[in-house]
Amino acid sequence: MAVVPRVFAGKGVNEGCDPNRAKLGPSGDHWFGTDLAGCDYYAHVVHGARPTLLIGVAVTLFAFVIALLFGMLAGYYGGLLDAVIARITDVFFGLPFVLGATVILVAFPGHGIGAMTLVLVICGWTTMIRIMRAQVISVRDADYVQAARLLGASDRRIMARHILPNALAPVIVVAMLNVGNVIAGEATLDFLGVGLQYPEVSWGLQLNQAQDAFVDHPHLLIFPAVFLSATVLSFLMLGDAVRDALDPKLR
């Protein structure tokens, strides 16, 4: 749905809008009713999936790459490099996710999907890097790693062939869970008015625009809220499924 929203919506996000038919309830012509501008709300909700999921997946991928690179280096080499990376991580880890993103976004207005992605990466990369570092530390002195080192394997080969495959599973699980957390965080920022701005379309923006009309027109808030909740729950369940698949001992 997020990849080809027009196929599911049957129209563009602003096609067929009629201000005289604004805020109509669900009907046969408009399954989810119409929005504040008289546009088909079903089409709006469907098109809102793309930026929401794009940000969630992109932020998680960038954070995952950062965790793999710096978590591996910190855990494998230790010493001063580990101390520096750990202290930087602690600084960002102590910054609340939504609050930190809000402060940055308020300071730099006029942001789009790219800026939102960058800000959420800055505020949300710490958990995965801490887990990656801990996993690398737990396996770097294992017998098979020591044997590879005695056989003359380079650090790069040891990290790629012996440490990474045995340290990656928990990070993948957290990454799956992180997509849902980022989606919820992005929607929260949009709802507060500091995230994406019109003419972007996202579920968080729809919730923001519906808050003043909720009492008389509850469909404006209910439908994007249901889609948002279902998406976040889906990624949380996916994370649990991946955890069980990669580590049966945690079932």
Coordinates of C-alpha atoms in Angstrom, one line a residue:
M1 CA 0.0 0.0 0.0
A2 CA 2.8 2.4 0.8
V3 CA 4.7 1.5 -2.4
V4 CA 1.8 2.0 -4.8
P5 CA -0.8 4.0 -2.9
R6 CA -2.7 5.1 -6.0
V7 CA -3.5 1.4 -6.8
F8 CA -5.2 1.0 -3.4
A9 CA -6.7 4.5 -3.2
G10 CA -7.9 4.7 -6.8
K11 CA -7.0 8.4 -7.1
G12 CA -4.4 11.0 -6.2
V13 CA -4.4 12.5 -2.8
N14 CA -6.1 15.7 -3.8
E15 CA -8.2 14.5 -6.8
G16 CA -11.9 15.1 -6.7
C17 CA -11.9 17.5 -3.7
D18 CA -15.1 19.5 -3.2
P19 CA -15.1 22.1 -0.3
N20 CA -18.9 22.0 -0.2
R21 CA -18.7 18.3 0.9
A22 CA -16.1 18.8 3.6
K23 CA -16.2 16.6 6.8
L24 CA -18.9 14.2 5.5
G25 CA -19.1 10.9 7.4
P26 CA -18.4 7.5 5.8
S27 CA -20.6 6.5 2.9
G28 CA -20.7 4.4 -0.2
D29 CA -19.1 7.2 -2.2
H30 CA -16.5 8.0 0.4
W31 CA -15.7 4.9 2.6
F32 CA -13.8 7.0 5.2
G33 CA -15.8 10.2 4.6
T34 CA -14.2 13.4 3.5
D35 CA -11.6 15.6 5.2
L36 CA -11.6 19.3 6.0
A37 CA -11.1 20.3 2.4
G38 CA -13.8 17.9 1.0
C39 CA -11.2 15.4 -0.3
D40 CA -11.8 11.6 -0.1
Y41 CA -10.4 10.6 3.3
Y42 CA -9.8 7.0 2.3
A43 CA -7.4 8.2 -0.4
H44 CA -5.7 10.5 2.1
V45 CA -5.2 7.8 4.7
V46 CA -3.8 5.4 2.1
H47 CA -1.4 8.0 0.7
G48 CA -0.4 8.8 4.3
A49 CA 1.2 5.4 4.6
R50 CA 4.2 6.2 2.3
P51 CA 5.9 9.0 4.2
T52 CA 5.2 7.4 7.6
L53 CA 6.7 4.0 6.6
L54 CA 9.5 5.6 4.5
I55 CA 10.7 7.6 7.6
G56 CA 10.4 4.6 9.9
V57 CA 12.3 2.2 7.6
A58 CA 15.0 4.8 6.6
V59 CA 15.7 5.9 10.1
T60 CA 16.1 2.3 11.2
L61 CA 18.4 1.4 8.3
F62 CA 20.7 4.4 9.0
A63 CA 20.8 3.6 12.7
F64 CA 21.4 -0.1 11.9
V65 CA 24.5 0.8 9.8
I66 CA 25.8 3.1 12.5
A67 CA 25.4 0.4 15.0
L68 CA 27.2 -2.2 12.9
L69 CA 30.1 0.0 12.2
F70 CA 30.8 1.8 15.4
G71 CA 29.4 -0.9 17.7
M72 CA 31.7 -3.5 16.0
L73 CA 34.8 -1.2 16.3
A74 CA 34.1 -0.2 19.9
G75 CA 33.5 -3.8 21.0
Y76 CA 36.3 -5.4 19.1
Y77 CA 39.2 -3.0 19.8
G78 CA 38.1 -1.6 23.2
G79 CA 40.5 0.8 24.9
L80 CA 40.3 4.5 24.0
L81 CA 38.2 4.0 20.9
D82 CA 35.6 2.1 23.0
A83 CA 35.6 4.8 25.7
V84 CA 35.1 7.6 23.2
I85 CA 32.3 5.9 21.4
A86 CA 30.7 4.8 24.7
R87 CA 30.7 8.4 26.1
I88 CA 29.2 9.9 22.9
T89 CA 26.6 7.2 23.0
D90 CA 25.8 7.9 26.6
V91 CA 25.3 11.6 25.8
F92 CA 22.7 10.9 23.1
F93 CA 21.1 8.1 25.1
G94 CA 20.3 10.5 27.9
L95 CA 18.4 12.7 25.5
P96 CA 14.6 11.7 25.4
F97 CA 13.7 10.7 21.8
V98 CA 10.7 12.8 21.2
L99 CA 11.9 15.8 23.3
G100 CA 15.3 15.9 21.6
A101 CA 13.7 15.7 18.1
T102 CA 11.2 18.4 19.1
V103 CA 14.0 20.8 20.2
I104 CA 15.9 20.3 17.0
L105 CA 12.9 20.6 14.7
V106 CA 11.7 23.8 16.4
A107 CA 15.2 25.3 16.0
F108 CA 15.2 24.5 12.3
P109 CA 11.7 24.9 10.8
G110 CA 10.7 24.2 7.2
H111 CA 11.6 20.5 7.3
G112 CA 10.5 17.7 5.0
I113 CA 10.9 14.0 4.9
G114 CA 14.7 14.1 4.6
A115 CA 15.2 16.5 7.5
M116 CA 12.8 14.4 9.7
T117 CA 14.8 11.3 8.9
L118 CA 18.0 12.9 9.8
V119 CA 16.7 14.3 13.1
L120 CA 15.2 11.0 14.1
V121 CA 18.5 9.2 13.3
I122 CA 20.4 11.6 15.4
C123 CA 18.0 11.0 18.3
G124 CA 17.5 7.3 17.9
W125 CA 20.7 5.4 17.1
T126 CA 22.0 4.7 20.6
T127 CA 20.0 1.5 21.5
M128 CA 21.3 -0.6 18.6
I129 CA 24.9 0.5 19.0
R130 CA 24.9 -0.4 22.7
I131 CA 23.5 -3.9 21.9
M132 CA 25.9 -4.4 19.1
R133 CA 28.9 -3.4 21.2
A134 CA 27.8 -5.7 24.1
Q135 CA 27.4 -8.7 21.7
V136 CA 30.8 -8.1 20.1
I137 CA 32.4 -8.0 23.5
S138 CA 30.7 -11.3 24.5
V139 CA 32.1 -13.2 21.5
R140 CA 35.4 -11.5 20.7
D141 CA 37.3 -13.8 23.1
A142 CA 35.5 -17.0 22.1
D143 CA 37.6 -20.1 21.3
Y144 CA 36.8 -20.0 17.6
V145 CA 37.8 -16.3 17.4
Q146 CA 41.1 -17.0 19.2
A147 CA 41.7 -19.9 16.8
A148 CA 41.1 -17.7 13.8
R149 CA 43.5 -15.2 15.2
L150 CA 46.2 -17.8 15.8
L151 CA 45.8 -19.0 12.2
G152 CA 46.7 -15.5 11.0
A153 CA 43.3 -14.1 10.1
S154 CA 43.2 -10.4 9.8
D155 CA 41.0 -8.3 12.1
R156 CA 38.7 -7.5 9.1
R157 CA 38.2 -11.2 8.3
I158 CA 37.6 -12.1 12.0
M159 CA 35.0 -9.4 12.4
A160 CA 33.3 -10.2 9.1
R161 CA 33.4 -14.1 9.2
H162 CA 33.4 -14.9 12.9
I163 CA 32.1 -12.0 15.1
L164 CA 29.4 -10.4 12.9
P165 CA 27.3 -13.5 12.2
N166 CA 27.2 -14.3 16.0
A167 CA 26.5 -10.8 17.2
L168 CA 23.9 -9.7 14.6
A169 CA 20.7 -11.5 15.7
P170 CA 19.8 -9.3 18.7
V171 CA 20.5 -6.2 16.7
I172 CA 18.2 -7.3 13.9
V173 CA 15.4 -8.0 16.5
V174 CA 15.8 -4.5 18.0
A175 CA 15.8 -3.0 14.4
M176 CA 12.4 -4.6 13.7
L177 CA 11.0 -3.2 16.9
N178 CA 12.7 0.2 16.2
V179 CA 10.7 0.7 13.0
G180 CA 7.4 0.7 15.0
N181 CA 8.9 3.0 17.6
V182 CA 10.1 5.5 15.0
I183 CA 6.8 5.5 13.2
A184 CA 5.1 6.2 16.6
G185 CA 7.6 9.0 17.3
E186 CA 7.2 10.5 13.9
A187 CA 3.4 10.6 14.2
T188 CA 3.8 12.2 17.7
L189 CA 6.0 15.0 16.3
D190 CA 3.5 15.5 13.4
F191 CA 0.6 15.6 15.9
L192 CA 2.4 18.2 18.0
G193 CA 2.9 20.4 14.9
V194 CA 6.7 20.2 14.8
G195 CA 7.1 17.3 12.3
L196 CA 6.0 17.2 8.7
Q197 CA 4.1 20.1 7.4
Y198 CA 1.5 20.6 4.7
P199 CA 1.4 19.7 1.7
E200 CA 3.0 16.5 3.0
V201 CA 0.5 13.7 3.9
S202 CA 1.0 11.4 6.8
W203 CA -1.0 9.8 9.5
G204 CA 0.4 12.1 12.2
L205 CA -0.5 15.2 10.2
Q206 CA -4.1 13.8 9.8
L207 CA -4.3 13.4 13.5
N208 CA -3.1 16.9 14.0
Q209 CA -5.7 18.3 11.6
A210 CA -8.5 16.2 13.1
Q211 CA -8.0 17.2 16.8
D212 CA -10.2 20.3 16.7
A213 CA -13.0 18.5 14.7
F214 CA -13.0 15.2 16.6
V215 CA -16.1 15.7 18.7
D216 CA -18.4 16.4 15.7
H217 CA -16.5 14.4 13.1
P218 CA -14.7 11.5 14.9
H219 CA -14.0 9.7 11.6
L220 CA -11.2 12.2 10.9
L221 CA -9.2 10.9 13.9
I222 CA -10.3 7.3 14.1
F223 CA -9.2 6.1 10.7
P224 CA -5.6 7.3 10.7
A225 CA -5.3 6.3 14.3
V226 CA -6.4 2.8 13.5
F227 CA -4.0 2.5 10.6
L228 CA -1.1 3.9 12.7
S229 CA -1.8 1.6 15.6
A230 CA -2.1 -1.4 13.4
T231 CA 1.2 -0.6 11.6
V232 CA 3.1 -0.1 14.9
L233 CA 1.7 -3.3 16.3
S234 CA 2.6 -5.2 13.2
F235 CA 6.3 -4.2 13.5
L236 CA 6.3 -5.1 17.2
M237 CA 4.9 -8.6 16.4
L238 CA 7.4 -8.9 13.5
G239 CA 10.2 -8.2 16.0
D240 CA 8.9 -10.9 18.3
A241 CA 8.7 -13.3 15.4
V242 CA 12.2 -12.5 14.2
R243 CA 13.5 -13.0 17.8
D244 CA 11.9 -16.4 18.0
A245 CA 13.3 -17.4 14.6
L246 CA 16.8 -16.3 15.3
D247 CA 17.1 -17.4 18.9
P248 CA 14.7 -20.2 19.9
K249 CA 16.0 -20.0 23.5
L250 CA 14.1 -16.7 24.0
R251 CA 10.7 -18.2 23.2

